[in-house]
Every structure is written in structure tokens, then in C-alpha cells.
Tab-separated table of C-alpha atoms and ligand atoms in Angstrom:
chain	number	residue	atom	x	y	z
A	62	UNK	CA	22.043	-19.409	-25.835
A	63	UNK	CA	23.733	-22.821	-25.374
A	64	UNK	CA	25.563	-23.150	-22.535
A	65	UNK	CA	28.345	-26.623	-22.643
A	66	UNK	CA	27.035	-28.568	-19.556
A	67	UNK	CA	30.192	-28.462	-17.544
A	68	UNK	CA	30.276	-24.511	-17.204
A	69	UNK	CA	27.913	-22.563	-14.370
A	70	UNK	CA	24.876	-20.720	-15.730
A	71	UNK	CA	25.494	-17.528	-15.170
A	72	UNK	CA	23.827	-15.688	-11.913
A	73	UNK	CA	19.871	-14.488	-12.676
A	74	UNK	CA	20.085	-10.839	-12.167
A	75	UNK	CA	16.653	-9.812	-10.650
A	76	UNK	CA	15.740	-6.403	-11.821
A	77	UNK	CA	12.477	-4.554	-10.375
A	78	UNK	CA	10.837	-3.025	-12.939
A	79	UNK	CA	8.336	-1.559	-9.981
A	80	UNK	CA	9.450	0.967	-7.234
A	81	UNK	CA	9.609	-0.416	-4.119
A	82	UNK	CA	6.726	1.524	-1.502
A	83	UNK	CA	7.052	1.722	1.970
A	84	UNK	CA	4.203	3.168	3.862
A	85	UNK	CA	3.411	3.880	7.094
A	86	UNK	CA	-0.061	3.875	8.584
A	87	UNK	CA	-0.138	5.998	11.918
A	88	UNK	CA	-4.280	5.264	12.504
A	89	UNK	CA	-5.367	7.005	15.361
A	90	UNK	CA	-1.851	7.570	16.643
A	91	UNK	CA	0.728	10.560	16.420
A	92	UNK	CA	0.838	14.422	17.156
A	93	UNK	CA	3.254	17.275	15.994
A	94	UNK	CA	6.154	15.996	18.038
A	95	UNK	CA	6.224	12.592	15.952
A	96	UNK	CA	5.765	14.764	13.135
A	97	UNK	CA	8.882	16.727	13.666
A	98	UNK	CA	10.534	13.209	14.524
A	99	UNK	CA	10.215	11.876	11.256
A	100	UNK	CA	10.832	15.184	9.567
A	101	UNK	CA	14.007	14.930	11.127
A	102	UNK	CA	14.944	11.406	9.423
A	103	UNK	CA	17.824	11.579	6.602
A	104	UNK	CA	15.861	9.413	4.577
A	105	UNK	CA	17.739	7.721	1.119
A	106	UNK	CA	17.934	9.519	-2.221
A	107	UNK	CA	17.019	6.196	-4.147
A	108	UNK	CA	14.934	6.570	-7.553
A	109	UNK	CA	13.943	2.907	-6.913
A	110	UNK	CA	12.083	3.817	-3.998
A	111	UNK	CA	9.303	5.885	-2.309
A	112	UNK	CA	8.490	6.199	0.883
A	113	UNK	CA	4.940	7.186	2.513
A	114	UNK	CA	3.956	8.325	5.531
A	115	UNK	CA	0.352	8.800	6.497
A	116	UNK	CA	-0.221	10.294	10.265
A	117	UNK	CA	-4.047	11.311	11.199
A	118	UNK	CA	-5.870	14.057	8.416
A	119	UNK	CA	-5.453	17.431	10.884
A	120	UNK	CA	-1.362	16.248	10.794
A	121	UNK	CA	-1.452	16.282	6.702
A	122	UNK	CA	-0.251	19.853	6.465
A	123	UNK	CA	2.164	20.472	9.291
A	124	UNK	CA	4.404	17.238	7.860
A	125	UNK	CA	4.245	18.171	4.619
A	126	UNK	CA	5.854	21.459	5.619
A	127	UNK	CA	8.151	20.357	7.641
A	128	UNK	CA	9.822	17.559	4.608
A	129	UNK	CA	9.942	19.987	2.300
A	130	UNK	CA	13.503	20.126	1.940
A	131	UNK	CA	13.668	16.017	2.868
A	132	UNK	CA	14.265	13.305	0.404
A	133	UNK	CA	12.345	13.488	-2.917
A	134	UNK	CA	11.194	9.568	-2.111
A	135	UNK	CA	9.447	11.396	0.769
A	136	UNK	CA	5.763	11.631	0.372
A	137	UNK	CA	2.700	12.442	2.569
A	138	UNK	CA	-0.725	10.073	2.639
A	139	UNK	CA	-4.133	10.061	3.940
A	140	UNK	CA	-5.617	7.110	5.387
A	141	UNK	CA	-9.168	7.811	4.797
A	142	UNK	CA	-11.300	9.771	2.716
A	143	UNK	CA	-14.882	10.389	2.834
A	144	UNK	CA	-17.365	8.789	0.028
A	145	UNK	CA	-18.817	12.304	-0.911
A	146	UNK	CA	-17.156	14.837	-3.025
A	147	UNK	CA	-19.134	18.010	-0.959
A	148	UNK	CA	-21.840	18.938	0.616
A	149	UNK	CA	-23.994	18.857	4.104
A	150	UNK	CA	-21.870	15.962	5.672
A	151	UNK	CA	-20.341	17.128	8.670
A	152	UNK	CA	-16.847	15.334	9.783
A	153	UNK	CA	-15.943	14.155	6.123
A	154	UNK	CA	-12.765	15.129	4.336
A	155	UNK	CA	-13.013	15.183	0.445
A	156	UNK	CA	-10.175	13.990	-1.349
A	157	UNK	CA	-9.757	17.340	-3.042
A	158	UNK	CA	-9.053	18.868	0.420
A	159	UNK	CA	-6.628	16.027	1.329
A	160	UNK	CA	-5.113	16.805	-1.758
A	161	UNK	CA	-4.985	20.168	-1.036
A	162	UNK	CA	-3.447	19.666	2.326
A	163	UNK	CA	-0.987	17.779	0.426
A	164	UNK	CA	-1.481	14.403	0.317
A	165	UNK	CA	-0.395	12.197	-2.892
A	166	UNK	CA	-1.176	8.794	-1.775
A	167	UNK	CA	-4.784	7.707	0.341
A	168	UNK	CA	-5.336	4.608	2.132
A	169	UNK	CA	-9.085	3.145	1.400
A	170	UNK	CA	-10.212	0.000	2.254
A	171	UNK	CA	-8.350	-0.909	5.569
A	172	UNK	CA	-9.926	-3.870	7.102
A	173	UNK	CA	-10.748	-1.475	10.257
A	174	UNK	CA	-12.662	0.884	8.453
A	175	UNK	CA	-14.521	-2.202	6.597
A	176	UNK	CA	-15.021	-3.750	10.479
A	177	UNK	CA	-15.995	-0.637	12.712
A	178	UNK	CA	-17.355	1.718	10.150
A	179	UNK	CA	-19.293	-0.519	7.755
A	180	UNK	CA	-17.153	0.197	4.621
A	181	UNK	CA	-18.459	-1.724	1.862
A	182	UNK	CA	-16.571	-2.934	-1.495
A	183	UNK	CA	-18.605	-0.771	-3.971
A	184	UNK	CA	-17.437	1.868	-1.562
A	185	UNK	CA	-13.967	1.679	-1.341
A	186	UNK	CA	-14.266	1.986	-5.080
A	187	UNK	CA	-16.186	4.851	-5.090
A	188	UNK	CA	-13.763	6.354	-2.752
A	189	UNK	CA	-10.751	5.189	-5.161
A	190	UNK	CA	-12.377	6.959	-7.548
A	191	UNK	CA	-12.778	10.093	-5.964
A	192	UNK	CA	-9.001	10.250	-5.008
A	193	UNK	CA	-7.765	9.629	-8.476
A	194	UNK	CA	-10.097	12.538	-9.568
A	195	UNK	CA	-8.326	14.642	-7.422
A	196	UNK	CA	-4.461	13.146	-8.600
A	197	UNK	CA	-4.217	11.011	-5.177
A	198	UNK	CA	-2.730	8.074	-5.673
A	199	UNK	CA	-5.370	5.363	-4.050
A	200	UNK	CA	-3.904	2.417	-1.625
A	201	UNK	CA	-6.238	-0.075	-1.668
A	202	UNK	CA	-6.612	-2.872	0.899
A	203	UNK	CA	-7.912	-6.226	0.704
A	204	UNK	CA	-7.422	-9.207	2.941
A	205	UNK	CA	-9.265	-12.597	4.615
A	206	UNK	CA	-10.304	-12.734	7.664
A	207	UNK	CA	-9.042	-15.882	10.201
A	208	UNK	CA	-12.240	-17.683	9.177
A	209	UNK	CA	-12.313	-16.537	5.916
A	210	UNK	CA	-8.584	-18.533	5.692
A	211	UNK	CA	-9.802	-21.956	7.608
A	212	UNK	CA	-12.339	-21.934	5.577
A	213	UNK	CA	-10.394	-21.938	2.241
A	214	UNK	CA	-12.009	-18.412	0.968
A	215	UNK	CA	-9.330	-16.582	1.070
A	216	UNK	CA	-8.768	-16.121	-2.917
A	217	UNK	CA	-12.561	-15.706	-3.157
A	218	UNK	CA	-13.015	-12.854	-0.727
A	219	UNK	CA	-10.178	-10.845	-2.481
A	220	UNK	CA	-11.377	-11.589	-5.569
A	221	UNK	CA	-15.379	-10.008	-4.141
A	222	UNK	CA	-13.308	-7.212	-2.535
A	223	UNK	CA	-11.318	-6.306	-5.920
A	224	UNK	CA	-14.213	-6.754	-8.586
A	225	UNK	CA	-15.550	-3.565	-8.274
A	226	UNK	CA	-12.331	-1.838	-8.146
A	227	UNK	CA	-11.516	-3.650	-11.373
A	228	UNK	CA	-14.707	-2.488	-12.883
A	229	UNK	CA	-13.905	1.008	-11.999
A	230	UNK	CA	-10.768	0.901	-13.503
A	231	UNK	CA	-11.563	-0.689	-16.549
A	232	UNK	CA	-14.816	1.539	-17.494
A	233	UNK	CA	-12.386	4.709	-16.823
A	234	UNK	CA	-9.425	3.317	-18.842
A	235	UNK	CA	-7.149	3.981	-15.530
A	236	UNK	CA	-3.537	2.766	-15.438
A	237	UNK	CA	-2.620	0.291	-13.200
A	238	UNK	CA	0.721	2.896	-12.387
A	239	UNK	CA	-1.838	5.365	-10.494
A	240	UNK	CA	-3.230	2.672	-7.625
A	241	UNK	CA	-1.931	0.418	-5.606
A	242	UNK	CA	-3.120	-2.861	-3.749
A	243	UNK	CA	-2.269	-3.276	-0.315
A	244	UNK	CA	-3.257	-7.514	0.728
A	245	UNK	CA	-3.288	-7.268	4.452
A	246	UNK	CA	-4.946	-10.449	6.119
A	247	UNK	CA	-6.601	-9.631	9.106
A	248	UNK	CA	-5.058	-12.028	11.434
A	249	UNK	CA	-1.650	-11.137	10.511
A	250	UNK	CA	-2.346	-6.924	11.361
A	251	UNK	CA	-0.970	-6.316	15.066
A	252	UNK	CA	-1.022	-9.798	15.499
A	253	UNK	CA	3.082	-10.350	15.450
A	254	UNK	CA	2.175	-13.405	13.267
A	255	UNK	CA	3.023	-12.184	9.636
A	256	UNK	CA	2.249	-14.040	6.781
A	257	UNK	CA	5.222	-16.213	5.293
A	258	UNK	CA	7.109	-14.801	2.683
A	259	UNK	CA	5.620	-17.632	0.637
A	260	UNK	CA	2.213	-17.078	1.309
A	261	UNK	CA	2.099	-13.402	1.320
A	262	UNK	CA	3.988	-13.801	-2.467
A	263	UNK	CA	1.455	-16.762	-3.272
A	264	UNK	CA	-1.868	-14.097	-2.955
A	265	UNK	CA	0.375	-11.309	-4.424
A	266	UNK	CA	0.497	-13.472	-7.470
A	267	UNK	CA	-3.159	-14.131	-7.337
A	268	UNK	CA	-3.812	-10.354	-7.326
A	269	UNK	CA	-1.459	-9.454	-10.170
A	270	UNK	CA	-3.338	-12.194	-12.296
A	271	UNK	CA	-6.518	-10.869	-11.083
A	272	UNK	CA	-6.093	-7.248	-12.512
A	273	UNK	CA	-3.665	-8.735	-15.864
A	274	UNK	CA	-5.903	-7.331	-18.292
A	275	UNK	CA	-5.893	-3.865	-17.384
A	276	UNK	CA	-3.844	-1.350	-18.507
A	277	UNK	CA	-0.354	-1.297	-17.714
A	278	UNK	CA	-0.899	-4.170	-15.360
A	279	UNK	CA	2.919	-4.616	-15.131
A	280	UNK	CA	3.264	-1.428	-13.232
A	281	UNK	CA	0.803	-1.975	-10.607
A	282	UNK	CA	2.164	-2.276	-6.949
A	283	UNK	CA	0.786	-4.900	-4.393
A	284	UNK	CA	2.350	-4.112	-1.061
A	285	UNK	CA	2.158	-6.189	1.792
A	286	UNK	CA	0.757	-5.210	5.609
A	287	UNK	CA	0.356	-6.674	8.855
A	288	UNK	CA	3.149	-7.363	11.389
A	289	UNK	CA	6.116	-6.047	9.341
A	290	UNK	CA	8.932	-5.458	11.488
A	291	UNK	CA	12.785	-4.692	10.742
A	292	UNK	CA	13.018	-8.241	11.244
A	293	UNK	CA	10.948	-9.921	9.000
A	294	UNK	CA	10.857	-7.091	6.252
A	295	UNK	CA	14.034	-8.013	4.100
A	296	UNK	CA	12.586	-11.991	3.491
A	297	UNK	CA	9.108	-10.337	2.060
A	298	UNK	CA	10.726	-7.684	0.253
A	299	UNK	CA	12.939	-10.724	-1.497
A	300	UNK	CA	9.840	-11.806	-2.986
A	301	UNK	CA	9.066	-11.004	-6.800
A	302	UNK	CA	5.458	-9.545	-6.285
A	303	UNK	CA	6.079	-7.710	-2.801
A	304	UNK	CA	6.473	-4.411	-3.672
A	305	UNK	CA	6.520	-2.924	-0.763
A	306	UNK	CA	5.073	-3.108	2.816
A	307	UNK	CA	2.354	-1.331	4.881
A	308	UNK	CA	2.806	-0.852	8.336
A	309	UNK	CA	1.136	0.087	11.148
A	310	UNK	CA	2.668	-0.625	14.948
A	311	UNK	CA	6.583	-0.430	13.216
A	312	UNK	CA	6.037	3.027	11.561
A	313	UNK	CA	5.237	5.137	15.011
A	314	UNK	CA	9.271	4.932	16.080
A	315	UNK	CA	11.318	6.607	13.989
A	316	UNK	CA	14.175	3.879	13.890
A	317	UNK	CA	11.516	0.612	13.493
A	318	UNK	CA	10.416	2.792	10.228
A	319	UNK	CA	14.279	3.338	9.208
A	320	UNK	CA	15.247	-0.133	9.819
A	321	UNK	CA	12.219	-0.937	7.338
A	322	UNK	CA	13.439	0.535	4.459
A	323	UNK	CA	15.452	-1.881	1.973
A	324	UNK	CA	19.351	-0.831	1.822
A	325	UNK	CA	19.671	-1.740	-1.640
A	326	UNK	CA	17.033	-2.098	-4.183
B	658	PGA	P1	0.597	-3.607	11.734
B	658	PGA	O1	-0.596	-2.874	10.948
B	658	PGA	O2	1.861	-3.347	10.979
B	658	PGA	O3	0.594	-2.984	13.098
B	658	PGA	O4	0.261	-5.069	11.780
B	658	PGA	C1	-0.661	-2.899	9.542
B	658	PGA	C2	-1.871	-2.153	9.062
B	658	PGA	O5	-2.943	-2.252	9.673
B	658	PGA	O6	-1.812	-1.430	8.050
């Protein structure tokens, strides 16, 4: 439509077609005190929003009874699962039992698991597919390393780490609604040094263009981890392909975690 030059243009209404997700990744924190903490949380009724929490795998159950009657945003995640579906391997946790215990989303991929317990990309897809066998929705990490970024890899290393989820997804015809992608770089986790807005939404982009010809592409959520605080939340949320956050050291208080959570959406 023509607008006469000397009138305003009227104000861009930004509308997100993707629920925002905010998740938050306990690791080897937590007990059934925090549990009944967070429980206790009057959390928002907002259909533009969902909310994860993901405490250690023997915690799973006792949360998800005690938010039964919370927020229907509220939802419970793992943050591992094991490779295997069952069988003689003893200490793993199949994604049908986390699902059974209640989980709906499962964290794969963290750059942790990929550091200290040798997790490998054709893995972390194997393990995706596992938990969307057994209706979990899969959050899937990727991220550069410090050296990785000096060294100008960065897009390259998330493209390695996301080819063989892409794969997976394509040969099994899987919408892009049921995962999510979770870019953490590794020197911005616990580090207090968060990406920029601008950076963080520069790699988002890259990641949305990555997976563009699968299906649904326009419904798959990249979130953003590593050093999200109440502070700098609201300025990464702002950006068009931040869809959420994942956080670790903010999401073990219960008003760091509140403060998180966008007002308006
Ligand atoms: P952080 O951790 O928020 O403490 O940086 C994020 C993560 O590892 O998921």
C-alpha cells in the first residue's frame, strides 16, 4: 500500500508465530526440597509460552506430582538419556522410562556430556531418535568451543554437529514442531560472558537456514543457553530467532528462574 511521504509508517507489529521455551537445566544439582520450591511457584497461564524444568532423572517423578495442579505451561524434562532402548546396561535410563516417569521434553547433546562422557554427533542423534519414539520432545544442543570461535569454525562445527540430526529427521519425515535446538557456545555456559544478542541471533539464523528444508521448518525452536540471567534475558528474547533460553546456574533459585520468564509475549 502507498503510503504519501509526509505521514509515519505505521508501527511493525512483531508477532511470534513460535512459543516462547524456557528451560531450566538443574545438572547434577537439586533434591526434593528445590523440588517442592518450584512446585510452589505461581507460574503464568500464557498459551504463548512453556516452561521446562529438568532437575536430575531420580527427581522426574516426585516434581511431576507435585505440579500437577500448576500452570498448564508447566512441563517436566530429562537431561539425558541413554543410547540403548533395553537391555544388560546397567546405570542407563531409556527414554521410554523417562517418559514414563513423566518427562515430555529431554536434553541430548549438552556440551558436558559431549566433553566428559565422549558423546558423539551420530549419537546424540541416535538418542533424539529414541526420545521421539517414545513422544519426548528432544532438546538438542550444539555450540563452538573458545577455539573453535578464534578460529572462525564456529558455523562449521554446528553445521558437523547438526548433519546427522538433519539426516535423521529427514529419512523419518519428522516435523520440525517435535525438536528443538538449543546453540549454547561453550565459553559463554557458566562463564557470566553471554553471547550478544546479535551474535547469539546471527547463529540462530544460521541454524534455521540450516534445517529450511525440512518439514515444518517454520515451527522449529532454537533456544539460546549459557549465562542467561534476569538481566540479560529480555535483550535475547527481543531477538526474532531466540525462542527461548536454556539455563543452567539461573534456574536453581526459584526467583532467578521467575525473573527469567518474559512478562509479555
Ligand atoms: P548456564 O548453563 O546458564 O549456567 O551458563 C547453561 C547450560 O549449560 O545449559
Amino acid at each position: 500500500m502507498f503510503s504519501p511521504p509526509w505521514l509515519p509508517l505505521p508501527p511493525v507489529l512483531v508477532i511470534r508465530m513460535r512459543r516462547c521455551l524456557i528451560v531450566g537445566n538443574w545438572k547434577l544439582n537439586g533434591d526434593f526440597a528445590l523440588c517442592e520450591q518450584f512446585a510452589n511457584i505461581v507460574y503464568p497461564i500464557n498459551p504463548s509460552l512453556d516452561i521446562v524444568i529438568c532437575p536430575p532423572a531420580v527427581l522426574l517423578q516426585s516434581l511431576k506430582e507435585m505440579i500437577k495442579h500448576n500452570s498448564a505451561c508447566l512441563h517436566i524434562g530429562a537431561q539425558e538419556v541413554s543410547i540403548e532402548t533395553q537391555g544388560a546396561f546397567t546405570g542407563e535410563i531409556s527414554a521410554k522410562m523417562l517418559y514414563e516417569a513423566g518427562a515430555q521434553y529431554g536434553i541430548i547433546g549438552h556440551s558436558e556430556r559431549r566433553q566428559h562422557f565422549a558423546e558423539t554427533d551420530q549419537g546424540v542423534a541416535k538418542k533424539m531418535f529414541n526420545l521421539l519414539s517414545a513422544h519426548i520432545s528432544p532438546i538438542v544442543c550444539v555450540g563452538e568451543s573458545k577455539i573453535e570461535r578464534d578460529n572462525q569454525e564456529t558455523l562449521s562445527v554446528i553445521a558437523a554437529q547438526l548433519s546427522p540430526i538433519k539426516r535423521m529427521l529427514q529419512q523419518h519425515r519428522v516435523s520440525c514442531a517435535k525438536i528443538v535446538i538449543g546453540y549454547e557456545p561453550l565459553w559463554a555456559i557458566g562463564s557470566d560472558q553471554p553471547a550478544t544478542p546479535d551474535l547469539a541471533q546471527q547463529i540462530h539464523r544460521y541454524i534455521r537456514e540450516y534445517m529450511v528444508d525440512l518439514p515444518d521448518s517454520e515451527a522449529l525452536r532454537v533456544i539460546y543457553g549459557g549465562s542467561v540471567t534476569t538481566d540479560n534475558s529480555g535483550l535475547l528474547l527481543a531477538m526474532p530467532d531466540i525462542d527461548g533460553a536454556l539455563v543452567g546456574g539461573a534456574s536453581l533459585n526459584t526467583d532467578s528462574f521467575l525473573g527469567l520468564l518474559p512478562s509479555a509475549l
